[in-house]
CSV table of N, CA and C in Angstrom, one decimal:
chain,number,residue,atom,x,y,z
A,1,UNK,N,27.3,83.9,-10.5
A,1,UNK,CA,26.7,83.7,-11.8
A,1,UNK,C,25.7,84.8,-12.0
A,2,UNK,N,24.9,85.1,-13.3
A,2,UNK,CA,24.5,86.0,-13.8
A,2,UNK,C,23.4,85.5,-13.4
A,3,UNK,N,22.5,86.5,-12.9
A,3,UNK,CA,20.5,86.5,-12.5
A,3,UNK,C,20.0,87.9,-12.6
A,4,UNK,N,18.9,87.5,-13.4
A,4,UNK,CA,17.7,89.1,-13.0
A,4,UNK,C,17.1,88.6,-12.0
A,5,UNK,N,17.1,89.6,-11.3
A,5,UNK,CA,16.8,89.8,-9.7
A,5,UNK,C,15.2,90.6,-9.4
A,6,UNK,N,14.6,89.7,-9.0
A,6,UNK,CA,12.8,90.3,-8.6
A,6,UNK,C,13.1,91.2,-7.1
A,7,UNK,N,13.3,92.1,-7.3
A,7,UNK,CA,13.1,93.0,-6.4
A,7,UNK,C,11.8,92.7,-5.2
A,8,UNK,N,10.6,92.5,-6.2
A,8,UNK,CA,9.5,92.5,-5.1
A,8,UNK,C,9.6,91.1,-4.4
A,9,UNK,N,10.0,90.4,-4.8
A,9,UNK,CA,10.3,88.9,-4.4
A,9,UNK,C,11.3,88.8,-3.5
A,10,UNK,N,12.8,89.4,-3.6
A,10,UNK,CA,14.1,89.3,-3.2
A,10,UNK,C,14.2,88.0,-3.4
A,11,UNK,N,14.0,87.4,-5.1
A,11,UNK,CA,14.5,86.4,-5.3
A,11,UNK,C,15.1,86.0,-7.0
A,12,UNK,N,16.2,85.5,-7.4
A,12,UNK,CA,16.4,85.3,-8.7
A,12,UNK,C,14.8,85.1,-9.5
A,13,UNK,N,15.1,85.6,-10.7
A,13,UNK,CA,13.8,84.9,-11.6
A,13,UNK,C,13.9,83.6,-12.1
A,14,UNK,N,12.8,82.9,-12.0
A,14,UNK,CA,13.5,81.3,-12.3
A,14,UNK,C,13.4,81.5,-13.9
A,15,UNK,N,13.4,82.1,-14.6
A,15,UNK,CA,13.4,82.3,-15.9
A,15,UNK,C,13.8,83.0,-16.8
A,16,UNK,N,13.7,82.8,-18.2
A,16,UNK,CA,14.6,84.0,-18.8
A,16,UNK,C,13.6,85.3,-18.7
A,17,UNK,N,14.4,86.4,-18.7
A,17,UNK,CA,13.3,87.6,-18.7
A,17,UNK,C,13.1,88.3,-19.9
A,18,UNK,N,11.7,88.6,-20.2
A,18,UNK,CA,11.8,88.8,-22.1
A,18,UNK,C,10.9,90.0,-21.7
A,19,UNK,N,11.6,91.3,-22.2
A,19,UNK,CA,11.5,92.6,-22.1
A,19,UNK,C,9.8,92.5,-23.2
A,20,UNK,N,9.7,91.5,-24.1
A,20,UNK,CA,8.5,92.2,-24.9
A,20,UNK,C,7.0,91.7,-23.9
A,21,UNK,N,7.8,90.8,-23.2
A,21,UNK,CA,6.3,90.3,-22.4
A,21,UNK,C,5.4,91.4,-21.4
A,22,UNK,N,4.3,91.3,-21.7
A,22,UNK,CA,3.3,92.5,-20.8
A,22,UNK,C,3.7,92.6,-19.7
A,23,UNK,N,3.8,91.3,-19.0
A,23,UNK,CA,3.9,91.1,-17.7
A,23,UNK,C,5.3,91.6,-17.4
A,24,UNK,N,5.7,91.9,-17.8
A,24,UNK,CA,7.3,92.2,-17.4
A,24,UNK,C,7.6,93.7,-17.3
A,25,UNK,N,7.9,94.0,-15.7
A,25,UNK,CA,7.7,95.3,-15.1
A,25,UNK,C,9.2,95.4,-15.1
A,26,UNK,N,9.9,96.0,-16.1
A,26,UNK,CA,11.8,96.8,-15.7
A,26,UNK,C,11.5,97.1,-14.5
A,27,UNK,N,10.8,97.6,-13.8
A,27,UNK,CA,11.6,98.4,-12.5
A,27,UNK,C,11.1,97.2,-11.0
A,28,UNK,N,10.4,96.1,-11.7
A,28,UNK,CA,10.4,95.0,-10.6
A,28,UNK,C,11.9,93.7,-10.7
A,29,UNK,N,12.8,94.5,-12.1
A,29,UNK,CA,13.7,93.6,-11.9
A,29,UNK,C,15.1,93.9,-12.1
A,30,UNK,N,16.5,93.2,-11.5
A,30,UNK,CA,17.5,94.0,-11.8
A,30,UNK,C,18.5,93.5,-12.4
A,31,UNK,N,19.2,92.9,-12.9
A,31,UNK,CA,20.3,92.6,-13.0
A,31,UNK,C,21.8,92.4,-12.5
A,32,UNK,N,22.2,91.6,-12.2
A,32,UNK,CA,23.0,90.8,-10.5
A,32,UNK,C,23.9,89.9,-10.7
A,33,UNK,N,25.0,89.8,-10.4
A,33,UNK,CA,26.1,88.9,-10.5
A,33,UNK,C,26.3,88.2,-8.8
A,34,UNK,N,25.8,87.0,-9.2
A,34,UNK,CA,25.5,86.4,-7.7
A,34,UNK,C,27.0,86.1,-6.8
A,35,UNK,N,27.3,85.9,-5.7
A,35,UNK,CA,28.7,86.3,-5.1
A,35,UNK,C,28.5,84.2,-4.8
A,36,UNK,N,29.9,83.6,-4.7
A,36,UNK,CA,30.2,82.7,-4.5
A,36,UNK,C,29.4,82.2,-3.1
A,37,UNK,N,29.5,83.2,-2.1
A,37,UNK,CA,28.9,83.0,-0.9
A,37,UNK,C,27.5,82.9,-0.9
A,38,UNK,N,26.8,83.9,-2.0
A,38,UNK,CA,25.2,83.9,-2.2
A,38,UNK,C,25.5,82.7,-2.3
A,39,UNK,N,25.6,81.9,-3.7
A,39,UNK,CA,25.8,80.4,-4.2
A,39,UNK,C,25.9,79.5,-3.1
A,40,UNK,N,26.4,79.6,-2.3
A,40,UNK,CA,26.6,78.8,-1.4
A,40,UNK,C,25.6,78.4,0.0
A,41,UNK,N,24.8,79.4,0.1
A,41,UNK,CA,23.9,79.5,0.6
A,41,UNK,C,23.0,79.0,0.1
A,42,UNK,N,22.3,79.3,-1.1
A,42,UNK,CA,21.8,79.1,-1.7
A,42,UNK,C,21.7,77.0,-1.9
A,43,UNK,N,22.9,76.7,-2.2
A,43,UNK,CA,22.7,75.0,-2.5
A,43,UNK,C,22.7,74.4,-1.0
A,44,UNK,N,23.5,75.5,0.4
A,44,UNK,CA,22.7,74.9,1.6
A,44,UNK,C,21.4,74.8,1.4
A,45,UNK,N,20.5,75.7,1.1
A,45,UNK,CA,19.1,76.2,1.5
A,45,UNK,C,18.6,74.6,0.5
A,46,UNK,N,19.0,74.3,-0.3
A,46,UNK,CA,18.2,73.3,-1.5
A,46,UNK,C,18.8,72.2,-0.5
A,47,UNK,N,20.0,71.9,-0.1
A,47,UNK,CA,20.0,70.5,0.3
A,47,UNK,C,19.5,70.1,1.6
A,48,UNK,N,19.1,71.6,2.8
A,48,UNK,CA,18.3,71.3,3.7
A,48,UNK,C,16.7,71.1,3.7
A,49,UNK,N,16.2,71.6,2.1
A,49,UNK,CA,15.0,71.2,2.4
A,49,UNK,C,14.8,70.1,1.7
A,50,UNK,N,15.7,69.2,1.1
A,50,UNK,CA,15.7,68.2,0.7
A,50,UNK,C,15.8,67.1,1.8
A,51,UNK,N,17.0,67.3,2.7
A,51,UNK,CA,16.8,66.0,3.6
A,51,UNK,C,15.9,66.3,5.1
A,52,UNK,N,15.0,67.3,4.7
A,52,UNK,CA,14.3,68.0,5.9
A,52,UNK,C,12.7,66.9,5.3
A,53,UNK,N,12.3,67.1,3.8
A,53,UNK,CA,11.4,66.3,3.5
A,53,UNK,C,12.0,64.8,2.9
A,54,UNK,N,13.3,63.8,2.1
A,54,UNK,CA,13.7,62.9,2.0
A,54,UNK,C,14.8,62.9,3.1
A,55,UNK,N,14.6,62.7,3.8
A,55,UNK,CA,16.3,62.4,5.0
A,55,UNK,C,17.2,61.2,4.0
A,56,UNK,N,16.9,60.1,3.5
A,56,UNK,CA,17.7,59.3,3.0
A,56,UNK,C,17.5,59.3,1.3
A,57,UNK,N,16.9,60.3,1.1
A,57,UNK,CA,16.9,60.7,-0.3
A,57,UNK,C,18.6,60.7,-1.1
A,58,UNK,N,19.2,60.2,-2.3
A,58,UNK,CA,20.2,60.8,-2.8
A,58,UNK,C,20.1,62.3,-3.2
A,59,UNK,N,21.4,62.5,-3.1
A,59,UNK,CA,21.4,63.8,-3.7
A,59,UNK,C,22.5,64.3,-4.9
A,60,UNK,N,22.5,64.5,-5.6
A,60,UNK,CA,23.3,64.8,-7.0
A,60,UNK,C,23.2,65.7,-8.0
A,61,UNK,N,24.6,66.6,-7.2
A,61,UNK,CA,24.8,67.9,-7.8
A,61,UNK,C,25.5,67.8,-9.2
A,62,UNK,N,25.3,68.8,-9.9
A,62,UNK,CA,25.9,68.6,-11.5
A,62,UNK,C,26.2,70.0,-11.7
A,63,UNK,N,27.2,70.7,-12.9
A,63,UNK,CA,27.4,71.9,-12.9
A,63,UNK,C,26.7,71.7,-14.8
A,64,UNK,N,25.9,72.4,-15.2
A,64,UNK,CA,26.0,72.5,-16.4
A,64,UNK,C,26.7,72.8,-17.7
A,65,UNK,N,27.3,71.8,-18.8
A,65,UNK,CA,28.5,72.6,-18.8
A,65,UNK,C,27.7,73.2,-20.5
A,66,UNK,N,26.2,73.6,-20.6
A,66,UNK,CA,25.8,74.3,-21.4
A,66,UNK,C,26.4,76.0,-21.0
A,67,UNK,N,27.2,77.0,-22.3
A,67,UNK,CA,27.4,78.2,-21.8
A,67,UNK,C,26.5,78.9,-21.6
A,68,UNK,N,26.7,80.4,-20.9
A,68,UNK,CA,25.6,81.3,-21.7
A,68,UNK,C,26.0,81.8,-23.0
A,69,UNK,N,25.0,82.1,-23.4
A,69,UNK,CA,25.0,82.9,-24.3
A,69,UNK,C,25.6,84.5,-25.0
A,70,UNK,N,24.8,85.2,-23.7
A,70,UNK,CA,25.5,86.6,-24.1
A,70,UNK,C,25.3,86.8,-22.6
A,71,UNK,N,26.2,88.3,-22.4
A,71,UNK,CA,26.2,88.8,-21.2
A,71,UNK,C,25.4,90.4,-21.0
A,72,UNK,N,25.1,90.9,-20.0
A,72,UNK,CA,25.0,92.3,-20.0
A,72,UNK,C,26.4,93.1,-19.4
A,73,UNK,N,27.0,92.3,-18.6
A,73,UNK,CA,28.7,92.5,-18.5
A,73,UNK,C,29.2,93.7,-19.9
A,74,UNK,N,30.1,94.5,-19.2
A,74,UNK,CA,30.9,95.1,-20.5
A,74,UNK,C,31.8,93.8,-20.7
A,75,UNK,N,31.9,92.7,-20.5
A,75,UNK,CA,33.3,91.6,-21.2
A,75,UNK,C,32.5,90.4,-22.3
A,76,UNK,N,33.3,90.3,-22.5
A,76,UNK,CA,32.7,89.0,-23.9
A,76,UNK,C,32.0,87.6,-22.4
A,77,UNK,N,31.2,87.1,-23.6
A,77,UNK,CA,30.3,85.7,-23.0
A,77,UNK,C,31.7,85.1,-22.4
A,78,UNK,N,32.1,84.9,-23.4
A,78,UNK,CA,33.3,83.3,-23.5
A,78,UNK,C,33.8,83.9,-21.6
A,79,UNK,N,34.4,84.9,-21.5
A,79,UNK,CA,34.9,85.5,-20.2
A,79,UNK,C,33.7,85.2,-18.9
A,80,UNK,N,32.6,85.8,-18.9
A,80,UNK,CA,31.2,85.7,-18.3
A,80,UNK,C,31.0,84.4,-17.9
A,81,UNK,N,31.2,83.4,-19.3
A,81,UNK,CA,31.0,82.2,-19.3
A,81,UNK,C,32.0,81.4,-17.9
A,82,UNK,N,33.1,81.3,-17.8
A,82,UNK,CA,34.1,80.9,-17.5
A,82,UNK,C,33.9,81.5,-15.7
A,83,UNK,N,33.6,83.2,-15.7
A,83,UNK,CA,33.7,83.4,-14.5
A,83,UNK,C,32.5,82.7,-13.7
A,84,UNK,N,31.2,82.9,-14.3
A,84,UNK,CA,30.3,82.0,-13.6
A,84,UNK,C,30.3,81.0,-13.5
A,85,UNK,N,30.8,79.8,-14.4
A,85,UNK,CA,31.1,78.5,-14.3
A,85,UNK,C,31.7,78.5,-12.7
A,86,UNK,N,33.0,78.7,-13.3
A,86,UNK,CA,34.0,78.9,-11.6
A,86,UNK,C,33.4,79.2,-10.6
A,87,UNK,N,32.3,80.4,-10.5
A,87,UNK,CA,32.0,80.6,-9.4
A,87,UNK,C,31.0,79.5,-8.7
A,88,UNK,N,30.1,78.9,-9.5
A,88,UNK,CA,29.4,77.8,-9.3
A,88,UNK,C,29.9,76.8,-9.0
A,89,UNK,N,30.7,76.5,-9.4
A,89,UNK,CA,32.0,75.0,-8.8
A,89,UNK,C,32.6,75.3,-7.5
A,90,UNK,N,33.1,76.2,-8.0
A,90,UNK,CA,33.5,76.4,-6.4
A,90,UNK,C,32.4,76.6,-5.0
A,91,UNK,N,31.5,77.2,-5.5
A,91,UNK,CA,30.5,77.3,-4.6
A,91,UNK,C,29.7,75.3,-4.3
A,92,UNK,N,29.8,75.0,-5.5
A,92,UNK,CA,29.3,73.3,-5.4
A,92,UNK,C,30.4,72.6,-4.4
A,93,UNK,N,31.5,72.4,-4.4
A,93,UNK,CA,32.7,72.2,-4.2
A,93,UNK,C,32.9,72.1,-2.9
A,94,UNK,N,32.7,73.8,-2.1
A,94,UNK,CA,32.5,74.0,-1.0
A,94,UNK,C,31.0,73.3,-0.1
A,95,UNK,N,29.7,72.7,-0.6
A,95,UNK,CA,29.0,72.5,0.3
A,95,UNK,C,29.3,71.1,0.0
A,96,UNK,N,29.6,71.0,-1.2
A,96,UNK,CA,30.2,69.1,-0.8
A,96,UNK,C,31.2,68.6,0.4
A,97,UNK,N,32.1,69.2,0.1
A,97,UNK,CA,33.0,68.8,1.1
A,97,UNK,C,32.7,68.9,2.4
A,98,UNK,N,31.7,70.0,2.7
A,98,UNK,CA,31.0,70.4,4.1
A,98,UNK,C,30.2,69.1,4.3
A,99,UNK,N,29.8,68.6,3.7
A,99,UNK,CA,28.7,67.5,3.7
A,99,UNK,C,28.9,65.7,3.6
A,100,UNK,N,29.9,65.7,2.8
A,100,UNK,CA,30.3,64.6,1.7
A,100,UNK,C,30.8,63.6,3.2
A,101,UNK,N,31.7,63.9,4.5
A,101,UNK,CA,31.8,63.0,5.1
A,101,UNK,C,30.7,62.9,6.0
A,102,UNK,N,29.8,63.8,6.1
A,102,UNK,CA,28.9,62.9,6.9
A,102,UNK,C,27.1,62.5,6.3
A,103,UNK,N,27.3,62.5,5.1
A,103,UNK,CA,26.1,62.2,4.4
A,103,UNK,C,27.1,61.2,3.3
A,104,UNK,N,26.7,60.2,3.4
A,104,UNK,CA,26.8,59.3,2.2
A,104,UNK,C,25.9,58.8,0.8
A,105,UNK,N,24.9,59.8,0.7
A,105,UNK,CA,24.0,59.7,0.1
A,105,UNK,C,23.9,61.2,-0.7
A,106,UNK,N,24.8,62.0,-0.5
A,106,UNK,CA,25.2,63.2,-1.4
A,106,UNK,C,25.9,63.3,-2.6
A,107,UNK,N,26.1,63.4,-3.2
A,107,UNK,CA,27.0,63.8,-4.4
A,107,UNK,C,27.7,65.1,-5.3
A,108,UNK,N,28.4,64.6,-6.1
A,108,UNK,CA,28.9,65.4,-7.4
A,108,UNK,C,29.1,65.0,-8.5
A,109,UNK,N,28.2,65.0,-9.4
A,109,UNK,CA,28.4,64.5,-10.7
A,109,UNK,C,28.9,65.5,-12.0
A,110,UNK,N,30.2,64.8,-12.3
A,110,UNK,CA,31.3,65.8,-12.9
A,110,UNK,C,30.5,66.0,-14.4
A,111,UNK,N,29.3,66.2,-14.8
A,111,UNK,CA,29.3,66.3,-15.9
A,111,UNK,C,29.6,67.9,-17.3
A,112,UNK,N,30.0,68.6,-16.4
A,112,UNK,CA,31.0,70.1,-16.9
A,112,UNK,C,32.4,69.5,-17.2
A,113,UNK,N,33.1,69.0,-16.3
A,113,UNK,CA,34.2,68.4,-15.9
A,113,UNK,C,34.7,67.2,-17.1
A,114,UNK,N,33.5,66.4,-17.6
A,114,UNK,CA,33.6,65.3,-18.7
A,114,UNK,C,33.6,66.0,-20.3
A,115,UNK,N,32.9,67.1,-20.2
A,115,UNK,CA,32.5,67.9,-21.4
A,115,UNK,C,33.8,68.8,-21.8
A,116,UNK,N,34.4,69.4,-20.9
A,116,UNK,CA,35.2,70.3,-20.8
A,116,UNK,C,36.5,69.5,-20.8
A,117,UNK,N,36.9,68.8,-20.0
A,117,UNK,CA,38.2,68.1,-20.2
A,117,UNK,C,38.6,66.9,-21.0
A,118,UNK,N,37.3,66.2,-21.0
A,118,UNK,CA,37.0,64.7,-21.5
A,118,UNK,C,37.5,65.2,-23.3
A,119,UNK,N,36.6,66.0,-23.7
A,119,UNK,CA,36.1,66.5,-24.8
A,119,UNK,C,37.5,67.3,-25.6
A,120,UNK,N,38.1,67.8,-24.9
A,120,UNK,CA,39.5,68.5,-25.3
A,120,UNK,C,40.5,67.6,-25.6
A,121,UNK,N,40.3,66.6,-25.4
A,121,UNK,CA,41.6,65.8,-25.2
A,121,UNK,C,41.0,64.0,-26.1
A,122,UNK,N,39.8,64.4,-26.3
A,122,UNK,CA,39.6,62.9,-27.0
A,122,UNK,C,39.5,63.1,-28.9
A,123,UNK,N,39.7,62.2,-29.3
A,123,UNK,CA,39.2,62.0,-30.9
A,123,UNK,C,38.0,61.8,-31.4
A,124,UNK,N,37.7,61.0,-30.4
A,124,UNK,CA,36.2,60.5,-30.3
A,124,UNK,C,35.4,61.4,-29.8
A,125,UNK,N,35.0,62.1,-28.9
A,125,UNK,CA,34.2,63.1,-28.4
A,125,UNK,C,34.7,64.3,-28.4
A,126,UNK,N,33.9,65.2,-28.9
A,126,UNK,CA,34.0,66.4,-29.6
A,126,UNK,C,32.9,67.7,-27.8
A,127,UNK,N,33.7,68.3,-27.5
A,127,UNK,CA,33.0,69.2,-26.1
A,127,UNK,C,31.9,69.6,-26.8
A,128,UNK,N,31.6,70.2,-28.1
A,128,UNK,CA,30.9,71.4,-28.2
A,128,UNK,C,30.3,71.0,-29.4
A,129,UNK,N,29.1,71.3,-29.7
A,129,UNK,CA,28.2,71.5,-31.3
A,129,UNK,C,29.1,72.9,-31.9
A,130,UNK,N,28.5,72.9,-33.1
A,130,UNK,CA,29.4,74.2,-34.1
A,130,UNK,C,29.0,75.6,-32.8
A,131,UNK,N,27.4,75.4,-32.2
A,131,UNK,CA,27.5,76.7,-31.6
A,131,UNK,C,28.2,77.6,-30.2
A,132,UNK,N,29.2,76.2,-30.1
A,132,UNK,CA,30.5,76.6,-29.2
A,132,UNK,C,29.0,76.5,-27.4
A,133,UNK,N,28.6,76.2,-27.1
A,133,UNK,CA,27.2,76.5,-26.4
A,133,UNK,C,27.2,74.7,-25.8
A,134,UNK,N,26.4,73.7,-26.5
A,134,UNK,CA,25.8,72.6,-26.3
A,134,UNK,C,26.4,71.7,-26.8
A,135,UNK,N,27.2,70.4,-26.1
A,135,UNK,CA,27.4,69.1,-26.3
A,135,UNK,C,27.2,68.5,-27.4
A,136,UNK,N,27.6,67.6,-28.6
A,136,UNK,CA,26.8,67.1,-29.3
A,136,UNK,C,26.6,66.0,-28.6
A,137,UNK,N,25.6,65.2,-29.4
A,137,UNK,CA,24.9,63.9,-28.4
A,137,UNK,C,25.6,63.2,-28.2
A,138,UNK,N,26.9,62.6,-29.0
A,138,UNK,CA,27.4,61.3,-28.8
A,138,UNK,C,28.3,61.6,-27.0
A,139,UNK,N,28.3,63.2,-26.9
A,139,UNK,CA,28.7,63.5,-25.8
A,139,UNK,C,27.2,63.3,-24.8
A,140,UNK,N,27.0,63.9,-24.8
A,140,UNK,CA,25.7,63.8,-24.0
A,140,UNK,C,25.5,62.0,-23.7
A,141,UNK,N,25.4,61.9,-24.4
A,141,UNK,CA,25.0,59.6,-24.4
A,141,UNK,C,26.2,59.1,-23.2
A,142,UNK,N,26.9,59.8,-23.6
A,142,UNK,CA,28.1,59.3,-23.0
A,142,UNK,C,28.1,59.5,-21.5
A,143,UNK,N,28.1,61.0,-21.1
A,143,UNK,CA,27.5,61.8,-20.0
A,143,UNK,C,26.3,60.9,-19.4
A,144,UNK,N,25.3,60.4,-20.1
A,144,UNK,CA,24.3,59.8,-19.7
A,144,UNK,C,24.4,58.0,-19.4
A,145,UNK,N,25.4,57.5,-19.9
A,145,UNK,CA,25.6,56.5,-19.7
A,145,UNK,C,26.6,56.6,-18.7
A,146,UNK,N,27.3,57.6,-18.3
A,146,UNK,CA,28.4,57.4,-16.5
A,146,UNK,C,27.5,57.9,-15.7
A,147,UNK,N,26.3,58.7,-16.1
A,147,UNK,CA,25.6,59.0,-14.9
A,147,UNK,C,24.8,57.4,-14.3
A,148,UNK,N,24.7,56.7,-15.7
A,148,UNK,CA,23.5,55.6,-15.4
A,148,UNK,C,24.3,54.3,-14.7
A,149,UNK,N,25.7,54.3,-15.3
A,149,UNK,CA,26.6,53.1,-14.6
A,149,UNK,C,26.7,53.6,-13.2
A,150,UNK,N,26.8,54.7,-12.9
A,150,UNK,CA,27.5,55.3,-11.4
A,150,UNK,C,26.5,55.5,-10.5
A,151,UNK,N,24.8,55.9,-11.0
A,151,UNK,CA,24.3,56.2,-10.0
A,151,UNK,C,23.1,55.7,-9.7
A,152,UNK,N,22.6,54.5,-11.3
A,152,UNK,CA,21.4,53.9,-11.5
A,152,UNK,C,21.5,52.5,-11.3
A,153,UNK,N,22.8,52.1,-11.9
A,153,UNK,CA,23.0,50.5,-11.7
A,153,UNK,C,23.9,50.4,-10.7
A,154,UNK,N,24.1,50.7,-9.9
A,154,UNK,CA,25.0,50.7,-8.7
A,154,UNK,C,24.9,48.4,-8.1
């Protein structure tokens, strides 16, 4: 996936980075296409310090199926879009399966997977708002009501 990279940190920025802001030093940041393996490390690192402080905590991973927007890539978003997605799932994919039989208290909640497939193929649910980007709600409600049957009302 796509991240500006804090050099002085050696760590993603947790935010967007907006060139007019004072505080924003170009040569403290870079621009980076994170590798499936970073990713993967990475949601190790989140789900060990999760059951390091909740040991019986749930856990429930989600891919967002909001796009980006634009890329700094020479390829169009829609392309950008897609390769990051992928790379993210599969990177999700991979620590699940590492995990999934011996934690029962882990997850994957398909909600990219309901937007993207659900949404292409129904009459009733539409994947996308006009800005090809964001869900419209009756999607989203919907997404929110299998999250709430599946993981609230159990």
């Amino acid at each position: 996936s796509e991240v500006w990279w804090n050099k002085k940190t050696n760590s993603a920025a947790w935010r967007k980075i907006n060139p007019q802001n004072t505080d924003f030093e170009s040569d403290d940041f870079e621009y980076k296409i994170s590798t499936c393996q970073e990713n993967i490390e990475n949601i190790e690192k989140i789900y060990s310090i999760i059951r390091k402080n909740k040991p019986n905590a749930s856990i429930i991973m989600t891919l967002s199926p909001v796009g980006i927007r634009a890329t700094w890539r020479k390829i169009g978003s829609v392309v950008a879009n897609n390769v990051s997605k992928s790379t993210l799932r599969v990177a999700l994919d991979e620590v699940h399966r590492k995990y999934q039989t011996i934690d029962r208290n882990f997850f994957y909640f398909p909600s990219y997977e309901i937007v993207r497939e659900f949404g292409s193929v129904s009459d009733t649910y539409k994947s996308y708002q006009e800005n090809f980007r964001h869900p419209p709600t009756d999607m989203v409600l919907l997404i929110m009501e299998l999250f709430r049957k599946y993981f609230i009302c159990k």
